[in-house]
Amino acid sequence: MSHQKKKGVAGLRDRLNALCPEREIFLRSGGQVRFIRLSRKLQFSAIGIAAAALIGWGGVTISMLASNAAIARQSAALTAKGQSVATAASKVEHYRKSVEDLAQDLEARQDFMDDLYKTHFGAEEDKNAGADLIGSDDAAGTDKKSAKQDHLTAKISMAPEAAPLVRLEQRQRRFAMLLTHAVERRADKAAAAIRSFGLNPDSLARSAARAQGGPFVPWKGDKGAMTGELENLADAMARMEFLERSLMMIPSGQPTATPMLSSSYGYRRDPFNGHAAFHAGLDFPGRRGQPINAAADGRVSFVGQRQGYGNVVEVDHGNGIMTRYAHLSGYAAHVGEKVARGDRIALMGSTGRSTGPHLHFEVRLNGQAINPRRFLEARKDVLQVQQIATARFADVGDRG
């Protein structure tokens, strides 16, 4: 074995020696010949240096490749972080926009409710007004979530910082529901009072000319802000407004201080010829010059003479209701003048077809005479509802 190994080493040495034999190089320059000898050792050294250089270059190359791969990985990591930051920034912007939109919706809704309340119940100084109207929480139904509320709940999951705003929004909606129920109860009382006068509130509503108008200004807030609870509240407010205003315009005040009647509505014998006749009003006897007062709020529509009635003042109360005051000795109002219940509009007399100083008082609905007694003998609770409506409109008018 030792001999084979030695022989193998010797063989390798022989092969290397054969690969790098000693060489001699002759160089001729300027007529001179130079002799350069390349020994086997020198050749081996050169080969070693070249190999070392090659290995060094390979190591540097591998190191550069590794470095480039590391740089690429870092670049990819930075890109991923940049995308993550951009996504986070986008989410933050989305959250901020969501919160801003919700805040704007709440502000618009609050302004809407404030305007409704101020219009129908006066200024905000009266802190107890809302509590009186709303009553207990049980007066309203249970909390019912609308599609809009579900949408806002979704906003909470997107933007947790908006939760306080959403809770405020839910409180607003609950207040709107409570106020709607309170307004509906008050409107129902006014409707019942109108029916007690023998009038149909639905017929009044259909025949009434709703005075509305103005330029069209598109709603800039969330379109859903005018649906659901707020839309119901607006409708309930409008209904209560109309019914209470109609109730306020129904004649129920005494047209003169005289407590007794000399002639009732309906059939009677004519005081001049004794024949059967229809009497379209009530007669109140009194003294000449006694004040005649408006039976309800309205606007004077006629001042002058009518055949058989003598001197007449007529007051239009809206919704087709008109009161007529006849046989007057003088006038205290002019056409177009707005008058309130109890305002003096004329003086008692005996003009026209009359046997003595008295007031002939009529109530007409759409031109047809109806019995005034039902208006002048209204129940106390009905008059109380009417007085509340009158006081509310006076209060809103004073504060507006």
PDB file of N, CA and C in Angstrom, residues 186-278:
ATOM      1  N   ARG A 186    -101.388  65.002  21.235  1.00  0.00           N
ATOM      2  CA  ARG A 186    -101.917  66.367  21.285  1.00  0.00           C
ATOM      3  C   ARG A 186    -102.779  66.662  20.063  1.00  0.00           C
ATOM      4  N   ALA A 187    -102.360  66.175  18.900  1.00  0.00           N
ATOM      5  CA  ALA A 187    -103.155  66.358  17.681  1.00  0.00           C
ATOM      6  C   ALA A 187    -104.479  65.621  17.785  1.00  0.00           C
ATOM      7  N   ASP A 188    -104.453  64.424  18.380  1.00  0.00           N
ATOM      8  CA  ASP A 188    -105.706  63.671  18.545  1.00  0.00           C
ATOM      9  C   ASP A 188    -106.681  64.419  19.445  1.00  0.00           C
ATOM     10  N   LYS A 189    -106.159  65.086  20.477  1.00  0.00           N
ATOM     11  CA  LYS A 189    -107.034  65.895  21.344  1.00  0.00           C
ATOM     12  C   LYS A 189    -107.660  67.036  20.558  1.00  0.00           C
ATOM     13  N   ALA A 190    -106.861  67.682  19.724  1.00  0.00           N
ATOM     14  CA  ALA A 190    -107.396  68.776  18.915  1.00  0.00           C
ATOM     15  C   ALA A 190    -108.435  68.256  17.937  1.00  0.00           C
ATOM     16  N   ALA A 191    -108.196  67.086  17.331  1.00  0.00           N
ATOM     17  CA  ALA A 191    -109.169  66.506  16.401  1.00  0.00           C
ATOM     18  C   ALA A 191    -110.473  66.181  17.120  1.00  0.00           C
ATOM     19  N   ALA A 192    -110.366  65.625  18.341  1.00  0.00           N
ATOM     20  CA  ALA A 192    -111.575  65.309  19.113  1.00  0.00           C
ATOM     21  C   ALA A 192    -112.339  66.582  19.461  1.00  0.00           C
ATOM     22  N   ALA A 193    -111.607  67.650  19.788  1.00  0.00           N
ATOM     23  CA  ALA A 193    -112.266  68.918  20.101  1.00  0.00           C
ATOM     24  C   ALA A 193    -112.998  69.470  18.878  1.00  0.00           C
ATOM     25  N   ILE A 194    -112.385  69.343  17.700  1.00  0.00           N
ATOM     26  CA  ILE A 194    -113.034  69.820  16.475  1.00  0.00           C
ATOM     27  C   ILE A 194    -114.303  69.023  16.214  1.00  0.00           C
ATOM     28  N   ARG A 195    -114.242  67.696  16.443  1.00  0.00           N
ATOM     29  CA  ARG A 195    -115.441  66.870  16.231  1.00  0.00           C
ATOM     30  C   ARG A 195    -116.563  67.258  17.193  1.00  0.00           C
ATOM     31  N   SER A 196    -116.189  67.707  18.394  1.00  0.00           N
ATOM     32  CA  SER A 196    -117.216  68.095  19.364  1.00  0.00           C
ATOM     33  C   SER A 196    -118.016  69.303  18.888  1.00  0.00           C
ATOM     34  N   PHE A 197    -117.452  70.083  17.962  1.00  0.00           N
ATOM     35  CA  PHE A 197    -118.182  71.215  17.391  1.00  0.00           C
ATOM     36  C   PHE A 197    -119.044  70.785  16.209  1.00  0.00           C
ATOM     37  N   GLY A 198    -119.052  69.478  15.922  1.00  0.00           N
ATOM     38  CA  GLY A 198    -119.828  68.992  14.795  1.00  0.00           C
ATOM     39  C   GLY A 198    -119.104  69.116  13.469  1.00  0.00           C
ATOM     40  N   LEU A 199    -117.793  69.325  13.503  1.00  0.00           N
ATOM     41  CA  LEU A 199    -116.996  69.472  12.291  1.00  0.00           C
ATOM     42  C   LEU A 199    -116.106  68.256  12.105  1.00  0.00           C
ATOM     43  N   ASN A 200    -115.804  67.966  10.869  1.00  0.00           N
ATOM     44  CA  ASN A 200    -114.950  66.825  10.539  1.00  0.00           C
ATOM     45  C   ASN A 200    -113.535  67.335  10.269  1.00  0.00           C
ATOM     46  N   PRO A 201    -112.571  66.987  11.130  1.00  0.00           N
ATOM     47  CA  PRO A 201    -111.206  67.502  10.925  1.00  0.00           C
ATOM     48  C   PRO A 201    -110.588  67.041   9.611  1.00  0.00           C
ATOM     49  N   ASP A 202    -110.923  65.830   9.164  1.00  0.00           N
ATOM     50  CA  ASP A 202    -110.376  65.345   7.889  1.00  0.00           C
ATOM     51  C   ASP A 202    -110.921  66.155   6.719  1.00  0.00           C
ATOM     52  N   SER A 203    -112.224  66.511   6.802  1.00  0.00           N
ATOM     53  CA  SER A 203    -112.805  67.343   5.734  1.00  0.00           C
ATOM     54  C   SER A 203    -112.170  68.728   5.726  1.00  0.00           C
ATOM     55  N   LEU A 204    -111.922  69.258   6.919  1.00  0.00           N
ATOM     56  CA  LEU A 204    -111.258  70.565   6.993  1.00  0.00           C
ATOM     57  C   LEU A 204    -109.879  70.494   6.358  1.00  0.00           C
ATOM     58  N   ALA A 205    -109.166  69.406   6.624  1.00  0.00           N
ATOM     59  CA  ALA A 205    -107.815  69.259   6.085  1.00  0.00           C
ATOM     60  C   ALA A 205    -107.837  69.161   4.570  1.00  0.00           C
ATOM     61  N   ARG A 206    -108.831  68.448   4.031  1.00  0.00           N
ATOM     62  CA  ARG A 206    -108.895  68.300   2.577  1.00  0.00           C
ATOM     63  C   ARG A 206    -109.271  69.594   1.888  1.00  0.00           C
ATOM     64  N   SER A 207    -110.138  70.382   2.534  1.00  0.00           N
ATOM     65  CA  SER A 207    -110.613  71.606   1.887  1.00  0.00           C
ATOM     66  C   SER A 207    -109.712  72.804   2.141  1.00  0.00           C
ATOM     67  N   ALA A 208    -108.815  72.667   3.109  1.00  0.00           N
ATOM     68  CA  ALA A 208    -107.968  73.807   3.476  1.00  0.00           C
ATOM     69  C   ALA A 208    -106.911  74.045   2.415  1.00  0.00           C
ATOM     70  N   ALA A 209    -106.629  75.289   2.155  1.00  0.00           N
ATOM     71  CA  ALA A 209    -105.544  75.667   1.233  1.00  0.00           C
ATOM     72  C   ALA A 209    -104.276  75.774   2.044  1.00  0.00           C
ATOM     73  N   ARG A 210    -103.356  74.856   1.822  1.00  0.00           N
ATOM     74  CA  ARG A 210    -102.094  74.863   2.565  1.00  0.00           C
ATOM     75  C   ARG A 210    -101.174  75.936   1.999  1.00  0.00           C
ATOM     76  N   ALA A 211    -100.884  76.937   2.807  1.00  0.00           N
ATOM     77  CA  ALA A 211    -100.024  78.035   2.363  1.00  0.00           C
ATOM     78  C   ALA A 211     -98.571  77.629   2.533  1.00  0.00           C
ATOM     79  N   GLN A 212     -97.971  77.109   1.467  1.00  0.00           N
ATOM     80  CA  GLN A 212     -96.575  76.701   1.484  1.00  0.00           C
ATOM     81  C   GLN A 212     -95.920  77.151   0.196  1.00  0.00           C
ATOM     82  N   GLY A 213     -94.594  77.255   0.218  1.00  0.00           N
ATOM     83  CA  GLY A 213     -93.891  77.657  -0.996  1.00  0.00           C
ATOM     84  C   GLY A 213     -92.441  77.953  -0.709  1.00  0.00           C
ATOM     85  N   GLY A 214     -91.793  78.631  -1.646  1.00  0.00           N
ATOM     86  CA  GLY A 214     -90.386  78.966  -1.503  1.00  0.00           C
ATOM     87  C   GLY A 214     -89.562  78.270  -2.558  1.00  0.00           C
ATOM     88  N   PRO A 215     -88.326  78.747  -2.782  1.00  0.00           N
ATOM     89  CA  PRO A 215     -87.461  78.128  -3.798  1.00  0.00           C
ATOM     90  C   PRO A 215     -87.048  76.723  -3.385  1.00  0.00           C
ATOM     91  N   PHE A 216     -86.778  75.894  -4.380  1.00  0.00           N
ATOM     92  CA  PHE A 216     -86.323  74.537  -4.104  1.00  0.00           C
ATOM     93  C   PHE A 216     -84.828  74.563  -3.818  1.00  0.00           C
ATOM     94  N   VAL A 217     -84.449  74.151  -2.614  1.00  0.00           N
ATOM     95  CA  VAL A 217     -83.044  74.051  -2.225  1.00  0.00           C
ATOM     96  C   VAL A 217     -82.784  72.589  -1.896  1.00  0.00           C
ATOM     97  N   PRO A 218     -81.995  71.898  -2.705  1.00  0.00           N
ATOM     98  CA  PRO A 218     -81.762  70.467  -2.457  1.00  0.00           C
ATOM     99  C   PRO A 218     -81.178  70.220  -1.077  1.00  0.00           C
ATOM    100  N   TRP A 219     -81.576  69.103  -0.477  1.00  0.00           N
ATOM    101  CA  TRP A 219     -81.059  68.716   0.825  1.00  0.00           C
ATOM    102  C   TRP A 219     -79.608  68.287   0.672  1.00  0.00           C
ATOM    103  N   LYS A 220     -78.695  68.948   1.402  1.00  0.00           N
ATOM    104  CA  LYS A 220     -77.270  68.673   1.260  1.00  0.00           C
ATOM    105  C   LYS A 220     -76.782  67.588   2.213  1.00  0.00           C
ATOM    106  N   GLY A 221     -77.567  67.297   3.229  1.00  0.00           N
ATOM    107  CA  GLY A 221     -77.148  66.270   4.172  1.00  0.00           C
ATOM    108  C   GLY A 221     -77.474  64.883   3.657  1.00  0.00           C
ATOM    109  N   ASP A 222     -77.374  63.931   4.563  1.00  0.00           N
ATOM    110  CA  ASP A 222     -77.691  62.556   4.220  1.00  0.00           C
ATOM    111  C   ASP A 222     -79.170  62.475   3.859  1.00  0.00           C
ATOM    112  N   LYS A 223     -79.478  61.881   2.720  1.00  0.00           N
ATOM    113  CA  LYS A 223     -80.868  61.793   2.290  1.00  0.00           C
ATOM    114  C   LYS A 223     -81.702  61.003   3.299  1.00  0.00           C
ATOM    115  N   GLY A 224     -81.043  60.102   4.012  1.00  0.00           N
ATOM    116  CA  GLY A 224     -81.768  59.321   5.002  1.00  0.00           C
ATOM    117  C   GLY A 224     -82.173  60.131   6.218  1.00  0.00           C
ATOM    118  N   ALA A 225     -81.642  61.359   6.364  1.00  0.00           N
ATOM    119  CA  ALA A 225     -81.979  62.177   7.520  1.00  0.00           C
ATOM    120  C   ALA A 225     -83.425  62.629   7.496  1.00  0.00           C
ATOM    121  N   MET A 226     -84.072  62.589   6.338  1.00  0.00           N
ATOM    122  CA  MET A 226     -85.460  62.988   6.240  1.00  0.00           C
ATOM    123  C   MET A 226     -86.370  61.779   6.052  1.00  0.00           C
ATOM    124  N   THR A 227     -85.947  60.627   6.556  1.00  0.00           N
ATOM    125  CA  THR A 227     -86.791  59.452   6.509  1.00  0.00           C
ATOM    126  C   THR A 227     -86.923  58.894   7.913  1.00  0.00           C
ATOM    127  N   GLY A 228     -87.751  57.898   8.055  1.00  0.00           N
ATOM    128  CA  GLY A 228     -87.880  57.250   9.353  1.00  0.00           C
ATOM    129  C   GLY A 228     -88.458  58.161  10.403  1.00  0.00           C
ATOM    130  N   GLU A 229     -87.786  58.202  11.571  1.00  0.00           N
ATOM    131  CA  GLU A 229     -88.329  58.918  12.721  1.00  0.00           C
ATOM    132  C   GLU A 229     -88.540  60.399  12.443  1.00  0.00           C
ATOM    133  N   LEU A 230     -87.596  61.039  11.748  1.00  0.00           N
ATOM    134  CA  LEU A 230     -87.722  62.481  11.510  1.00  0.00           C
ATOM    135  C   LEU A 230     -88.846  62.787  10.534  1.00  0.00           C
ATOM    136  N   GLU A 231     -89.032  61.950   9.537  1.00  0.00           N
ATOM    137  CA  GLU A 231     -90.128  62.165   8.605  1.00  0.00           C
ATOM    138  C   GLU A 231     -91.468  62.001   9.322  1.00  0.00           C
ATOM    139  N   ASN A 232     -91.566  60.991  10.195  1.00  0.00           N
ATOM    140  CA  ASN A 232     -92.790  60.808  10.978  1.00  0.00           C
ATOM    141  C   ASN A 232     -93.033  61.996  11.895  1.00  0.00           C
ATOM    142  N   LEU A 233     -91.956  62.511  12.493  1.00  0.00           N
ATOM    143  CA  LEU A 233     -92.095  63.676  13.372  1.00  0.00           C
ATOM    144  C   LEU A 233     -92.573  64.887  12.588  1.00  0.00           C
ATOM    145  N   ALA A 234     -91.996  65.109  11.399  1.00  0.00           N
ATOM    146  CA  ALA A 234     -92.417  66.254  10.582  1.00  0.00           C
ATOM    147  C   ALA A 234     -93.883  66.143  10.199  1.00  0.00           C
ATOM    148  N   ASP A 235     -94.332  64.941   9.818  1.00  0.00           N
ATOM    149  CA  ASP A 235     -95.736  64.743   9.452  1.00  0.00           C
ATOM    150  C   ASP A 235     -96.651  64.968  10.658  1.00  0.00           C
ATOM    151  N   ALA A 236     -96.237  64.445  11.827  1.00  0.00           N
ATOM    152  CA  ALA A 236     -97.049  64.623  13.028  1.00  0.00           C
ATOM    153  C   ALA A 236     -97.128  66.093  13.419  1.00  0.00           C
ATOM    154  N   MET A 237     -96.013  66.798  13.300  1.00  0.00           N
ATOM    155  CA  MET A 237     -95.999  68.232  13.600  1.00  0.00           C
ATOM    156  C   MET A 237     -96.932  68.997  12.669  1.00  0.00           C
ATOM    157  N   ALA A 238     -96.873  68.670  11.383  1.00  0.00           N
ATOM    158  CA  ALA A 238     -97.724  69.363  10.413  1.00  0.00           C
ATOM    159  C   ALA A 238     -99.201  69.116  10.715  1.00  0.00           C
ATOM    160  N   ARG A 239     -99.536  67.869  11.067  1.00  0.00           N
ATOM    161  CA  ARG A 239    -100.936  67.542  11.387  1.00  0.00           C
ATOM    162  C   ARG A 239    -101.375  68.295  12.634  1.00  0.00           C
ATOM    163  N   MET A 240    -100.551  68.285  13.686  1.00  0.00           N
ATOM    164  CA  MET A 240    -100.907  69.001  14.901  1.00  0.00           C
ATOM    165  C   MET A 240    -101.048  70.500  14.633  1.00  0.00           C
ATOM    166  N   GLU A 241    -100.119  71.025  13.819  1.00  0.00           N
ATOM    167  CA  GLU A 241    -100.171  72.446  13.484  1.00  0.00           C
ATOM    168  C   GLU A 241    -101.506  72.815  12.848  1.00  0.00           C
ATOM    169  N   PHE A 242    -101.905  72.009  11.859  1.00  0.00           N
ATOM    170  CA  PHE A 242    -103.148  72.308  11.154  1.00  0.00           C
ATOM    171  C   PHE A 242    -104.354  72.168  12.076  1.00  0.00           C
ATOM    172  N   LEU A 243    -104.405  71.074  12.852  1.00  0.00           N
ATOM    173  CA  LEU A 243    -105.573  70.843  13.704  1.00  0.00           C
ATOM    174  C   LEU A 243    -105.698  71.896  14.793  1.00  0.00           C
ATOM    175  N   GLU A 244    -104.577  72.247  15.430  1.00  0.00           N
ATOM    176  CA  GLU A 244    -104.660  73.246  16.496  1.00  0.00           C
ATOM    177  C   GLU A 244    -104.974  74.626  15.940  1.00  0.00           C
ATOM    178  N   ARG A 245    -104.411  74.929  14.757  1.00  0.00           N
ATOM    179  CA  ARG A 245    -104.744  76.226  14.162  1.00  0.00           C
ATOM    180  C   ARG A 245    -106.223  76.255  13.755  1.00  0.00           C
ATOM    181  N   SER A 246    -106.708  75.145  13.220  1.00  0.00           N
ATOM    182  CA  SER A 246    -108.133  75.064  12.860  1.00  0.00           C
ATOM    183  C   SER A 246    -109.003  75.185  14.100  1.00  0.00           C
ATOM    184  N   LEU A 247    -108.592  74.514  15.187  1.00  0.00           N
ATOM    185  CA  LEU A 247    -109.356  74.593  16.432  1.00  0.00           C
ATOM    186  C   LEU A 247    -109.382  76.016  16.965  1.00  0.00           C
ATOM    187  N   MET A 248    -108.247  76.692  16.857  1.00  0.00           N
ATOM    188  CA  MET A 248    -108.162  78.062  17.344  1.00  0.00           C
ATOM    189  C   MET A 248    -109.083  78.991  16.553  1.00  0.00           C
ATOM    190  N   MET A 249    -109.298  78.651  15.280  1.00  0.00           N
ATOM    191  CA  MET A 249    -110.123  79.506  14.433  1.00  0.00           C
ATOM    192  C   MET A 249    -111.623  79.211  14.559  1.00  0.00           C
ATOM    193  N   ILE A 250    -111.984  78.163  15.300  1.00  0.00           N
ATOM    194  CA  ILE A 250    -113.408  77.837  15.458  1.00  0.00           C
ATOM    195  C   ILE A 250    -114.042  78.825  16.440  1.00  0.00           C
ATOM    196  N   PRO A 251    -115.123  79.466  16.060  1.00  0.00           N
ATOM    197  CA  PRO A 251    -115.749  80.471  16.940  1.00  0.00           C
ATOM    198  C   PRO A 251    -116.364  79.817  18.171  1.00  0.00           C
ATOM    199  N   SER A 252    -115.841  80.184  19.335  1.00  0.00           N
ATOM    200  CA  SER A 252    -116.397  79.665  20.587  1.00  0.00           C
ATOM    201  C   SER A 252    -116.511  80.757  21.643  1.00  0.00           C
ATOM    202  N   GLY A 253    -115.975  81.937  21.335  1.00  0.00           N
ATOM    203  CA  GLY A 253    -116.094  83.042  22.271  1.00  0.00           C
ATOM    204  C   GLY A 253    -117.446  83.739  22.154  1.00  0.00           C
ATOM    205  N   GLN A 254    -117.960  84.250  23.259  1.00  0.00           N
ATOM    206  CA  GLN A 254    -119.238  84.964  23.253  1.00  0.00           C
ATOM    207  C   GLN A 254    -119.093  86.254  22.434  1.00  0.00           C
ATOM    208  N   PRO A 255    -119.969  86.487  21.451  1.00  0.00           N
ATOM    209  CA  PRO A 255    -119.832  87.677  20.609  1.00  0.00           C
ATOM    210  C   PRO A 255    -120.245  88.968  21.307  1.00  0.00           C
ATOM    211  N   THR A 256    -120.939  88.824  22.427  1.00  0.00           N
ATOM    212  CA  THR A 256    -121.326  90.014  23.193  1.00  0.00           C
ATOM    213  C   THR A 256    -121.586  89.599  24.626  1.00  0.00           C
ATOM    214  N   ALA A 257    -121.673  90.576  25.521  1.00  0.00           N
ATOM    215  CA  ALA A 257    -121.776  90.272  26.946  1.00  0.00           C
ATOM    216  C   ALA A 257    -123.159  89.795  27.351  1.00  0.00           C
ATOM    217  N   THR A 258    -124.142  89.888  26.507  1.00  0.00           N
ATOM    218  CA  THR A 258    -125.499  89.483  26.858  1.00  0.00           C
ATOM    219  C   THR A 258    -125.580  87.966  27.031  1.00  0.00           C
ATOM    220  N   PRO A 259    -126.050  87.466  28.177  1.00  0.00           N
ATOM    221  CA  PRO A 259    -126.075  86.022  28.403  1.00  0.00           C
ATOM    222  C   PRO A 259    -127.298  85.322  27.822  1.00  0.00           C
ATOM    223  N   MET A 260    -128.384  86.035  27.552  1.00  0.00           N
ATOM    224  CA  MET A 260    -129.631  85.392  27.146  1.00  0.00           C
ATOM    225  C   MET A 260    -129.870  85.587  25.655  1.00  0.00           C
ATOM    226  N   LEU A 261    -130.667  84.684  25.097  1.00  0.00           N
ATOM    227  CA  LEU A 261    -131.010  84.747  23.677  1.00  0.00           C
ATOM    228  C   LEU A 261    -132.468  85.151  23.525  1.00  0.00           C
ATOM    229  N   SER A 262    -132.726  85.964  22.511  1.00  0.00           N
ATOM    230  CA  SER A 262    -134.099  86.337  22.218  1.00  0.00           C
ATOM    231  C   SER A 262    -134.684  85.510  21.091  1.00  0.00           C
ATOM    232  N   SER A 263    -133.813  84.800  20.341  1.00  0.00           N
ATOM    233  CA  SER A 263    -134.295  83.943  19.262  1.00  0.00           C
ATOM    234  C   SER A 263    -133.202  82.935  18.937  1.00  0.00           C
ATOM    235  N   SER A 264    -133.617  81.644  18.779  1.00  0.00           N
ATOM    236  CA  SER A 264    -132.662  80.575  18.541  1.00  0.00           C
ATOM    237  C   SER A 264    -132.534  80.257  17.063  1.00  0.00           C
ATOM    238  N   TYR A 265    -131.614  79.350  16.780  1.00  0.00           N
ATOM    239  CA  TYR A 265    -131.359  78.909  15.404  1.00  0.00           C
ATOM    240  C   TYR A 265    -132.459  77.937  14.991  1.00  0.00           C
ATOM    241  N   GLY A 266    -132.879  78.044  13.725  1.00  0.00           N
ATOM    242  CA  GLY A 266    -133.840  77.101  13.172  1.00  0.00           C
ATOM    243  C   GLY A 266    -135.217  77.702  12.957  1.00  0.00           C
ATOM    244  N   TYR A 267    -136.240  76.863  13.197  1.00  0.00           N
ATOM    245  CA  TYR A 267    -137.617  77.290  12.926  1.00  0.00           C
ATOM    246  C   TYR A 267    -138.053  78.347  13.935  1.00  0.00           C
ATOM    247  N   ARG A 268    -138.787  79.341  13.414  1.00  0.00           N
ATOM    248  CA  ARG A 268    -139.434  80.341  14.266  1.00  0.00           C
ATOM    249  C   ARG A 268    -140.527  81.035  13.466  1.00  0.00           C
ATOM    250  N   ARG A 269    -141.379  81.778  14.168  1.00  0.00           N
ATOM    251  CA  ARG A 269    -142.362  82.622  13.487  1.00  0.00           C
ATOM    252  C   ARG A 269    -141.719  83.971  13.217  1.00  0.00           C
ATOM    253  N   ASP A 270    -141.857  84.430  11.999  1.00  0.00           N
ATOM    254  CA  ASP A 270    -141.254  85.703  11.620  1.00  0.00           C
ATOM    255  C   ASP A 270    -141.839  86.825  12.476  1.00  0.00           C
ATOM    256  N   PRO A 271    -140.981  87.684  13.105  1.00  0.00           N
ATOM    257  CA  PRO A 271    -141.484  88.724  14.010  1.00  0.00           C
ATOM    258  C   PRO A 271    -142.287  89.810  13.301  1.00  0.00           C
ATOM    259  N   PHE A 272    -142.221  89.876  11.980  1.00  0.00           N
ATOM    260  CA  PHE A 272    -142.945  90.924  11.258  1.00  0.00           C
ATOM    261  C   PHE A 272    -144.261  90.424  10.673  1.00  0.00           C
ATOM    262  N   ASN A 273    -144.294  89.207  10.131  1.00  0.00           N
ATOM    263  CA  ASN A 273    -145.533  88.737   9.501  1.00  0.00           C
ATOM    264  C   ASN A 273    -146.098  87.484  10.153  1.00  0.00           C
ATOM    265  N   GLY A 274    -145.385  86.903  11.119  1.00  0.00           N
ATOM    266  CA  GLY A 274    -145.910  85.747  11.829  1.00  0.00           C
ATOM    267  C   GLY A 274    -145.839  84.444  11.067  1.00  0.00           C
ATOM    268  N   HIS A 275    -145.300  84.416   9.884  1.00  0.00           N
ATOM    269  CA  HIS A 275    -145.215  83.191   9.093  1.00  0.00           C
ATOM    270  C   HIS A 275    -144.034  82.333   9.548  1.00  0.00           C
ATOM    271  N   ALA A 276    -144.146  81.049   9.246  1.00  0.00           N
ATOM    272  CA  ALA A 276    -143.036  80.148   9.575  1.00  0.00           C
ATOM    273  C   ALA A 276    -141.799  80.559   8.777  1.00  0.00           C
ATOM    274  N   ALA A 277    -140.680  80.565   9.436  1.00  0.00           N
ATOM    275  CA  ALA A 277    -139.449  81.037   8.785  1.00  0.00           C
ATOM    276  C   ALA A 277    -138.246  80.286   9.367  1.00  0.00           C
ATOM    277  N   PHE A 278    -137.169  80.328   8.633  1.00  0.00           N
ATOM    278  CA  PHE A 278    -135.911  79.739   9.100  1.00  0.00           C
ATOM    279  C   PHE A 278    -135.011  80.861   9.586  1.00  0.00           C
TER     280      PHE A 278
END
